[in-house]
Amino acid sequence: MIANIGSGKSTAGLIWYLFDTKKAKDHTDPHLVASWDGFAPDPGRSDDFDTAKKLLVADLDLRVKQARRLGRGPKQHVWHCSIRAAPEDRILSDDEWADIARHIVHATGIAPEGDPDGCRWVAVRHAPDHIHIAATKVRGDLNPARHWHDYLNADRELASIEKEYGLRQLVRGDRTAAQRPTRAEKEKALRTGHQQTARERLRTTVRTVVAASTSPEEFIRVLTGVEGVLVDVQHFPSGDIRGYKIALSGDTNAQGQPIWFSGSKLAPDLSYPQIRQRLDATEAPPADPTGTRRRPDPWHQATAATERIPHHLDRADDETAQAHIAAFGEALDALPLIAPDDLRPQLRQAATAFERATRSRVRARHDQARALRGAVRALRTAPAGDDGSGLAMFLDMALLAVIATIRWHRLRHHDQQVAAAQQTLGHLRAAYGQAAAAPLAALADRRPPTDKAARLAQHIRTVVPDHGETVLTDPAWPALATALSEAEAAGHNVRHLLQSATRQRTLDDARSPAEVLTWRIHRLAHRPPPSDRALAAQARTTTTARPMGKRRTESGPASTTSAPTRSAPRR
């Protein structure tokens, strides 16, 4: 059930609307189902409609007129609440709707149960699936109604009513969602041939610019240069930036003026102070004045940072976990900028869906996600790779990050965030399937000779005996064999690589264990082969390590012996 609450200044106008059957064609059989005393005149059941309506309005307005004679009473004295059942809910009886109305006026403070001075109200049913509650906001003692936080209290009461009556239990939010487009905005978008409203298009634009920026100054500079967008930056007397507002070129009001949106009107985390806080917590790439340092591959860098997200969501405090979810959302915002054209629609949909999962009542400590945010910014210059392997590898890890996000939000009863992340998962799976097809096929085409493949298969049986035959019969085995062969040719020990890859994540729930191993081997083999001294130290560490292993850190790459084996949901 959902409730909509508003105020007005004409009791007669609202009552006329609720009982009208001529202009409002969906109004059928309007009648009262409940009232403040059970004896209010019912125009819908009276032989003289006009007289009954006048009597009802007079009764509702009685205390308002008394208060105004004393110079009191609110200007907007009408309280209007509509309550609608879900389409799949059963048709409720009049008695049931009456009981629901009494619960709502009690919960909102309009007419608390047992309070003789509660406001006067009526509940009108003029359609099978909803009722309207009309009340006047003056109590019997002629004081204003005590209906603070009425929407939140009504929504909380409706959640209990849904359980009590066996109705559909809606996913409820925590007031951190972006403001929804108005009906007028939606109709305007349809008239102008757009699928999204101006507000939604601008929200996507700003989020994308944030994901591509490394500082507040760069954010303003890039945003100002976006084609088709008007930007107005406000400053303090000192010259520092106070905020910004944004509009689409050509999106004007009746007076021909641009329709502006401040950042906070687009989403709670898109105000300038919020953006500045996030960008100030972005890790800058290390300086290399000699120009001799090898530049890390951005895809491997971003994948390694994303790989640590499940660890942070399980082990870190809530504020740090929320920061990593927000930073990962920025990675999804950046992907459509650098992905091939055929993948962009799915990636945009994934980023749009995940936007809701990036915010909750938990206040993020953005400084704790510096490395992840820095890795995201490095993707700005990342090519998808000759065969798209970098993007496919990142998406493979992104799926696990989204699954971990779902689990984190579910444990904290963040229902809207869970639903958004689940929707994201579907889009990312589709995008991964498209992105991985070509690079996996390219790897399979370079499969090693039969004798070498047989030797590599023996390593699989030895290192992962519980999954050996599953891996070897997986359609992606030829691609994995190539990845292992090329890693060995680069100087890596195949068995050590497999051990590292299987420690990072169990294969128990993997839909394609060979694909999981392929991308892990691909990334691990990208690092320089360890020296003999490093291998000896690693062997000693493995021998003396505790069962749980060492923790991975946010600031550096994960140790090949550190990550505990854990189960991840099937993807």
JSON list of C-alpha atoms in Angstrom, two decimals, residues 305-467:
[
{"chain": "A", "resi": 305, "resn": "ALA", "atom": "CA", "xyz": [40.61, -2.87, -6.10]},
{"chain": "A", "resi": 306, "resn": "THR", "atom": "CA", "xyz": [37.13, -4.25, -6.85]},
{"chain": "A", "resi": 307, "resn": "GLU", "atom": "CA", "xyz": [38.22, -7.70, -5.72]},
{"chain": "A", "resi": 308, "resn": "ARG", "atom": "CA", "xyz": [38.72, -6.32, -2.20]},
{"chain": "A", "resi": 309, "resn": "ILE", "atom": "CA", "xyz": [35.20, -4.92, -1.93]},
{"chain": "A", "resi": 310, "resn": "PRO", "atom": "CA", "xyz": [33.60, -8.14, -0.54]},
{"chain": "A", "resi": 311, "resn": "HIS", "atom": "CA", "xyz": [36.39, -8.28, 2.05]},
{"chain": "A", "resi": 312, "resn": "HIS", "atom": "CA", "xyz": [35.69, -4.70, 3.17]},
{"chain": "A", "resi": 313, "resn": "LEU", "atom": "CA", "xyz": [31.94, -5.28, 3.30]},
{"chain": "A", "resi": 314, "resn": "ASP", "atom": "CA", "xyz": [32.45, -8.31, 5.54]},
{"chain": "A", "resi": 315, "resn": "ARG", "atom": "CA", "xyz": [35.22, -7.02, 7.78]},
{"chain": "A", "resi": 316, "resn": "ALA", "atom": "CA", "xyz": [35.16, -3.21, 7.89]},
{"chain": "A", "resi": 317, "resn": "ASP", "atom": "CA", "xyz": [32.91, -0.86, 9.84]},
{"chain": "A", "resi": 318, "resn": "ASP", "atom": "CA", "xyz": [29.68, 0.24, 8.18]},
{"chain": "A", "resi": 319, "resn": "GLU", "atom": "CA", "xyz": [30.99, 3.70, 7.28]},
{"chain": "A", "resi": 320, "resn": "THR", "atom": "CA", "xyz": [33.97, 2.24, 5.42]},
{"chain": "A", "resi": 321, "resn": "ALA", "atom": "CA", "xyz": [31.80, -0.36, 3.71]},
{"chain": "A", "resi": 322, "resn": "GLN", "atom": "CA", "xyz": [29.38, 2.33, 2.54]},
{"chain": "A", "resi": 323, "resn": "ALA", "atom": "CA", "xyz": [32.30, 4.31, 1.11]},
{"chain": "A", "resi": 324, "resn": "HIS", "atom": "CA", "xyz": [33.43, 1.33, -0.98]},
{"chain": "A", "resi": 325, "resn": "ILE", "atom": "CA", "xyz": [29.92, 0.78, -2.30]},
{"chain": "A", "resi": 326, "resn": "ALA", "atom": "CA", "xyz": [29.73, 4.44, -3.33]},
{"chain": "A", "resi": 327, "resn": "ALA", "atom": "CA", "xyz": [33.15, 4.28, -5.01]},
{"chain": "A", "resi": 328, "resn": "PHE", "atom": "CA", "xyz": [32.15, 1.11, -6.86]},
{"chain": "A", "resi": 329, "resn": "GLY", "atom": "CA", "xyz": [29.05, 2.95, -8.07]},
{"chain": "A", "resi": 330, "resn": "GLU", "atom": "CA", "xyz": [31.37, 5.54, -9.60]},
{"chain": "A", "resi": 331, "resn": "ALA", "atom": "CA", "xyz": [33.18, 2.73, -11.44]},
{"chain": "A", "resi": 332, "resn": "LEU", "atom": "CA", "xyz": [29.89, 1.61, -12.98]},
{"chain": "A", "resi": 333, "resn": "ASP", "atom": "CA", "xyz": [29.14, 5.24, -13.92]},
{"chain": "A", "resi": 334, "resn": "ALA", "atom": "CA", "xyz": [32.47, 5.44, -15.76]},
{"chain": "A", "resi": 335, "resn": "LEU", "atom": "CA", "xyz": [32.15, 2.20, -17.75]},
{"chain": "A", "resi": 336, "resn": "PRO", "atom": "CA", "xyz": [29.78, 3.50, -20.47]},
{"chain": "A", "resi": 337, "resn": "LEU", "atom": "CA", "xyz": [32.40, 6.14, -21.34]},
{"chain": "A", "resi": 338, "resn": "ILE", "atom": "CA", "xyz": [35.05, 3.59, -22.27]},
{"chain": "A", "resi": 339, "resn": "ALA", "atom": "CA", "xyz": [33.12, 0.44, -23.22]},
{"chain": "A", "resi": 340, "resn": "PRO", "atom": "CA", "xyz": [32.39, -0.60, -26.82]},
{"chain": "A", "resi": 341, "resn": "ASP", "atom": "CA", "xyz": [29.21, 0.84, -28.28]},
{"chain": "A", "resi": 342, "resn": "ASP", "atom": "CA", "xyz": [27.28, -2.44, -28.20]},
{"chain": "A", "resi": 343, "resn": "LEU", "atom": "CA", "xyz": [27.83, -2.80, -24.44]},
{"chain": "A", "resi": 344, "resn": "ARG", "atom": "CA", "xyz": [26.93, 0.73, -23.43]},
{"chain": "A", "resi": 345, "resn": "PRO", "atom": "CA", "xyz": [23.14, 0.31, -23.11]},
{"chain": "A", "resi": 346, "resn": "GLN", "atom": "CA", "xyz": [23.43, -2.56, -20.61]},
{"chain": "A", "resi": 347, "resn": "LEU", "atom": "CA", "xyz": [26.20, -0.79, -18.70]},
{"chain": "A", "resi": 348, "resn": "ARG", "atom": "CA", "xyz": [24.20, 2.44, -18.51]},
{"chain": "A", "resi": 349, "resn": "GLN", "atom": "CA", "xyz": [21.22, 0.51, -17.17]},
{"chain": "A", "resi": 350, "resn": "ALA", "atom": "CA", "xyz": [23.45, -1.20, -14.62]},
{"chain": "A", "resi": 351, "resn": "ALA", "atom": "CA", "xyz": [24.88, 2.13, -13.47]},
{"chain": "A", "resi": 352, "resn": "THR", "atom": "CA", "xyz": [21.44, 3.72, -13.28]},
{"chain": "A", "resi": 353, "resn": "ALA", "atom": "CA", "xyz": [20.05, 0.83, -11.23]},
{"chain": "A", "resi": 354, "resn": "PHE", "atom": "CA", "xyz": [23.03, 0.68, -8.86]},
{"chain": "A", "resi": 355, "resn": "GLU", "atom": "CA", "xyz": [22.77, 4.41, -8.15]},
{"chain": "A", "resi": 356, "resn": "ARG", "atom": "CA", "xyz": [20.07, 3.67, -5.56]},
{"chain": "A", "resi": 357, "resn": "ALA", "atom": "CA", "xyz": [22.32, 1.10, -3.86]},
{"chain": "A", "resi": 358, "resn": "THR", "atom": "CA", "xyz": [25.13, 3.62, -3.33]},
{"chain": "A", "resi": 359, "resn": "ARG", "atom": "CA", "xyz": [23.28, 5.56, -0.61]},
{"chain": "A", "resi": 360, "resn": "SER", "atom": "CA", "xyz": [21.83, 4.63, 2.75]},
{"chain": "A", "resi": 361, "resn": "ARG", "atom": "CA", "xyz": [21.46, 6.15, 6.19]},
{"chain": "A", "resi": 362, "resn": "VAL", "atom": "CA", "xyz": [25.03, 5.03, 6.89]},
{"chain": "A", "resi": 363, "resn": "ARG", "atom": "CA", "xyz": [27.35, 7.99, 6.40]},
{"chain": "A", "resi": 364, "resn": "ALA", "atom": "CA", "xyz": [30.26, 6.99, 4.20]},
{"chain": "A", "resi": 365, "resn": "ARG", "atom": "CA", "xyz": [33.86, 7.61, 5.23]},
{"chain": "A", "resi": 366, "resn": "HIS", "atom": "CA", "xyz": [35.08, 8.37, 1.73]},
{"chain": "A", "resi": 367, "resn": "ASP", "atom": "CA", "xyz": [38.72, 8.67, 2.81]},
{"chain": "A", "resi": 368, "resn": "GLN", "atom": "CA", "xyz": [38.68, 4.91, 3.47]},
{"chain": "A", "resi": 369, "resn": "ALA", "atom": "CA", "xyz": [38.10, 4.15, -0.21]},
{"chain": "A", "resi": 370, "resn": "ARG", "atom": "CA", "xyz": [40.88, 6.27, -1.70]},
{"chain": "A", "resi": 371, "resn": "ALA", "atom": "CA", "xyz": [42.60, 3.41, -3.53]},
{"chain": "A", "resi": 372, "resn": "LEU", "atom": "CA", "xyz": [39.38, 2.13, -5.11]},
{"chain": "A", "resi": 373, "resn": "ARG", "atom": "CA", "xyz": [38.35, 5.61, -6.20]},
{"chain": "A", "resi": 374, "resn": "GLY", "atom": "CA", "xyz": [41.82, 6.24, -7.62]},
{"chain": "A", "resi": 375, "resn": "ALA", "atom": "CA", "xyz": [41.65, 2.98, -9.57]},
{"chain": "A", "resi": 376, "resn": "VAL", "atom": "CA", "xyz": [38.26, 4.02, -10.94]},
{"chain": "A", "resi": 377, "resn": "ARG", "atom": "CA", "xyz": [39.72, 7.30, -12.19]},
{"chain": "A", "resi": 378, "resn": "ALA", "atom": "CA", "xyz": [42.54, 5.41, -13.89]},
{"chain": "A", "resi": 379, "resn": "LEU", "atom": "CA", "xyz": [39.92, 3.72, -16.10]},
{"chain": "A", "resi": 380, "resn": "ARG", "atom": "CA", "xyz": [39.41, 7.04, -17.92]},
{"chain": "A", "resi": 381, "resn": "THR", "atom": "CA", "xyz": [42.36, 6.23, -20.17]},
{"chain": "A", "resi": 382, "resn": "ALA", "atom": "CA", "xyz": [41.88, 2.48, -20.24]},
{"chain": "A", "resi": 383, "resn": "PRO", "atom": "CA", "xyz": [41.25, 0.81, -23.59]},
{"chain": "A", "resi": 384, "resn": "ALA", "atom": "CA", "xyz": [39.06, -2.25, -23.51]},
{"chain": "A", "resi": 385, "resn": "GLY", "atom": "CA", "xyz": [42.08, -4.21, -24.77]},
{"chain": "A", "resi": 386, "resn": "ASP", "atom": "CA", "xyz": [42.73, -5.65, -28.16]},
{"chain": "A", "resi": 387, "resn": "ASP", "atom": "CA", "xyz": [40.13, -8.32, -27.51]},
{"chain": "A", "resi": 388, "resn": "GLY", "atom": "CA", "xyz": [38.17, -6.71, -24.65]},
{"chain": "A", "resi": 389, "resn": "SER", "atom": "CA", "xyz": [39.75, -8.95, -22.04]},
{"chain": "A", "resi": 390, "resn": "GLY", "atom": "CA", "xyz": [40.30, -6.09, -19.58]},
{"chain": "A", "resi": 391, "resn": "LEU", "atom": "CA", "xyz": [36.64, -5.13, -19.50]},
{"chain": "A", "resi": 392, "resn": "ALA", "atom": "CA", "xyz": [35.50, -8.76, -19.28]},
{"chain": "A", "resi": 393, "resn": "MET", "atom": "CA", "xyz": [37.89, -9.41, -16.40]},
{"chain": "A", "resi": 394, "resn": "PHE", "atom": "CA", "xyz": [36.62, -6.34, -14.54]},
{"chain": "A", "resi": 395, "resn": "LEU", "atom": "CA", "xyz": [32.95, -7.27, -15.09]},
{"chain": "A", "resi": 396, "resn": "ASP", "atom": "CA", "xyz": [33.62, -10.78, -13.80]},
{"chain": "A", "resi": 397, "resn": "MET", "atom": "CA", "xyz": [34.84, -9.26, -10.53]},
{"chain": "A", "resi": 398, "resn": "ALA", "atom": "CA", "xyz": [32.12, -6.59, -10.54]},
{"chain": "A", "resi": 399, "resn": "LEU", "atom": "CA", "xyz": [29.48, -9.33, -10.35]},
{"chain": "A", "resi": 400, "resn": "LEU", "atom": "CA", "xyz": [30.96, -10.53, -7.06]},
{"chain": "A", "resi": 401, "resn": "ALA", "atom": "CA", "xyz": [31.08, -6.97, -5.75]},
{"chain": "A", "resi": 402, "resn": "VAL", "atom": "CA", "xyz": [27.37, -6.51, -6.51]},
{"chain": "A", "resi": 403, "resn": "ILE", "atom": "CA", "xyz": [26.51, -9.83, -4.86]},
{"chain": "A", "resi": 404, "resn": "ALA", "atom": "CA", "xyz": [28.45, -8.74, -1.76]},
{"chain": "A", "resi": 405, "resn": "THR", "atom": "CA", "xyz": [26.59, -5.42, -1.82]},
{"chain": "A", "resi": 406, "resn": "ILE", "atom": "CA", "xyz": [23.24, -7.22, -1.90]},
{"chain": "A", "resi": 407, "resn": "ARG", "atom": "CA", "xyz": [24.26, -9.28, 1.11]},
{"chain": "A", "resi": 408, "resn": "TRP", "atom": "CA", "xyz": [25.50, -6.21, 3.03]},
{"chain": "A", "resi": 409, "resn": "HIS", "atom": "CA", "xyz": [22.33, -4.20, 2.43]},
{"chain": "A", "resi": 410, "resn": "ARG", "atom": "CA", "xyz": [20.07, -7.17, 3.17]},
{"chain": "A", "resi": 411, "resn": "LEU", "atom": "CA", "xyz": [21.64, -7.70, 6.58]},
{"chain": "A", "resi": 412, "resn": "ARG", "atom": "CA", "xyz": [20.84, -4.07, 7.40]},
{"chain": "A", "resi": 413, "resn": "HIS", "atom": "CA", "xyz": [17.28, -4.27, 6.01]},
{"chain": "A", "resi": 414, "resn": "HIS", "atom": "CA", "xyz": [17.95, -1.70, 3.27]},
{"chain": "A", "resi": 415, "resn": "ASP", "atom": "CA", "xyz": [15.15, -3.04, 1.09]},
{"chain": "A", "resi": 416, "resn": "GLN", "atom": "CA", "xyz": [15.28, -0.50, -1.74]},
{"chain": "A", "resi": 417, "resn": "GLN", "atom": "CA", "xyz": [19.04, -0.83, -2.01]},
{"chain": "A", "resi": 418, "resn": "VAL", "atom": "CA", "xyz": [18.76, -4.63, -2.18]},
{"chain": "A", "resi": 419, "resn": "ALA", "atom": "CA", "xyz": [16.20, -4.41, -4.97]},
{"chain": "A", "resi": 420, "resn": "ALA", "atom": "CA", "xyz": [18.37, -1.93, -6.90]},
{"chain": "A", "resi": 421, "resn": "ALA", "atom": "CA", "xyz": [21.50, -4.09, -6.59]},
{"chain": "A", "resi": 422, "resn": "GLN", "atom": "CA", "xyz": [19.58, -7.17, -7.71]},
{"chain": "A", "resi": 423, "resn": "GLN", "atom": "CA", "xyz": [18.41, -5.28, -10.78]},
{"chain": "A", "resi": 424, "resn": "THR", "atom": "CA", "xyz": [22.02, -4.24, -11.41]},
{"chain": "A", "resi": 425, "resn": "LEU", "atom": "CA", "xyz": [23.10, -7.86, -11.29]},
{"chain": "A", "resi": 426, "resn": "GLY", "atom": "CA", "xyz": [20.87, -8.76, -14.22]},
{"chain": "A", "resi": 427, "resn": "HIS", "atom": "CA", "xyz": [22.27, -5.97, -16.40]},
{"chain": "A", "resi": 428, "resn": "LEU", "atom": "CA", "xyz": [25.88, -6.78, -15.48]},
{"chain": "A", "resi": 429, "resn": "ARG", "atom": "CA", "xyz": [25.44, -10.46, -16.23]},
{"chain": "A", "resi": 430, "resn": "ALA", "atom": "CA", "xyz": [24.12, -9.58, -19.67]},
{"chain": "A", "resi": 431, "resn": "ALA", "atom": "CA", "xyz": [27.00, -7.16, -20.23]},
{"chain": "A", "resi": 432, "resn": "TYR", "atom": "CA", "xyz": [29.57, -9.72, -19.03]},
{"chain": "A", "resi": 433, "resn": "GLY", "atom": "CA", "xyz": [28.15, -12.36, -21.37]},
{"chain": "A", "resi": 434, "resn": "GLN", "atom": "CA", "xyz": [28.60, -10.00, -24.31]},
{"chain": "A", "resi": 435, "resn": "ALA", "atom": "CA", "xyz": [32.02, -8.71, -23.22]},
{"chain": "A", "resi": 436, "resn": "ALA", "atom": "CA", "xyz": [33.53, -12.12, -22.41]},
{"chain": "A", "resi": 437, "resn": "ALA", "atom": "CA", "xyz": [32.48, -13.97, -25.56]},
{"chain": "A", "resi": 438, "resn": "ALA", "atom": "CA", "xyz": [35.14, -12.55, -27.88]},
{"chain": "A", "resi": 439, "resn": "PRO", "atom": "CA", "xyz": [38.18, -12.67, -25.52]},
{"chain": "A", "resi": 440, "resn": "LEU", "atom": "CA", "xyz": [37.33, -16.20, -24.36]},
{"chain": "A", "resi": 441, "resn": "ALA", "atom": "CA", "xyz": [37.02, -17.29, -27.99]},
{"chain": "A", "resi": 442, "resn": "ALA", "atom": "CA", "xyz": [40.35, -15.64, -28.82]},
{"chain": "A", "resi": 443, "resn": "LEU", "atom": "CA", "xyz": [42.03, -17.48, -25.95]},
{"chain": "A", "resi": 444, "resn": "ALA", "atom": "CA", "xyz": [40.47, -20.76, -27.02]},
{"chain": "A", "resi": 445, "resn": "ASP", "atom": "CA", "xyz": [41.80, -20.27, -30.57]},
{"chain": "A", "resi": 446, "resn": "ARG", "atom": "CA", "xyz": [45.34, -20.12, -29.14]},
{"chain": "A", "resi": 447, "resn": "ARG", "atom": "CA", "xyz": [44.97, -23.30, -27.11]},
{"chain": "A", "resi": 448, "resn": "PRO", "atom": "CA", "xyz": [48.25, -25.15, -26.42]},
{"chain": "A", "resi": 449, "resn": "PRO", "atom": "CA", "xyz": [49.19, -28.46, -28.08]},
{"chain": "A", "resi": 450, "resn": "THR", "atom": "CA", "xyz": [47.50, -31.61, -26.83]},
{"chain": "A", "resi": 451, "resn": "ASP", "atom": "CA", "xyz": [50.44, -32.85, -24.79]},
{"chain": "A", "resi": 452, "resn": "LYS", "atom": "CA", "xyz": [50.89, -29.51, -23.05]},
{"chain": "A", "resi": 453, "resn": "ALA", "atom": "CA", "xyz": [47.16, -29.22, -22.39]},
{"chain": "A", "resi": 454, "resn": "ALA", "atom": "CA", "xyz": [47.24, -32.70, -20.82]},
{"chain": "A", "resi": 455, "resn": "ARG", "atom": "CA", "xyz": [50.06, -31.62, -18.49]},
{"chain": "A", "resi": 456, "resn": "LEU", "atom": "CA", "xyz": [48.14, -28.47, -17.52]},
{"chain": "A", "resi": 457, "resn": "ALA", "atom": "CA", "xyz": [45.04, -30.59, -16.92]},
{"chain": "A", "resi": 458, "resn": "GLN", "atom": "CA", "xyz": [47.02, -32.68, -14.46]},
{"chain": "A", "resi": 459, "resn": "HIS", "atom": "CA", "xyz": [47.88, -29.51, -12.54]},
{"chain": "A", "resi": 460, "resn": "ILE", "atom": "CA", "xyz": [44.16, -28.74, -12.36]},
{"chain": "A", "resi": 461, "resn": "ARG", "atom": "CA", "xyz": [43.40, -32.19, -10.96]},
{"chain": "A", "resi": 462, "resn": "THR", "atom": "CA", "xyz": [46.17, -31.82, -8.38]},
{"chain": "A", "resi": 463, "resn": "VAL", "atom": "CA", "xyz": [45.51, -28.28, -7.18]},
{"chain": "A", "resi": 464, "resn": "VAL", "atom": "CA", "xyz": [41.69, -28.33, -7.30]},
{"chain": "A", "resi": 465, "resn": "PRO", "atom": "CA", "xyz": [40.82, -32.02, -6.94]},
{"chain": "A", "resi": 466, "resn": "ASP", "atom": "CA", "xyz": [37.21, -31.34, -5.88]},
{"chain": "A", "resi": 467, "resn": "HIS", "atom": "CA", "xyz": [36.52, -29.41, -9.08]}
]
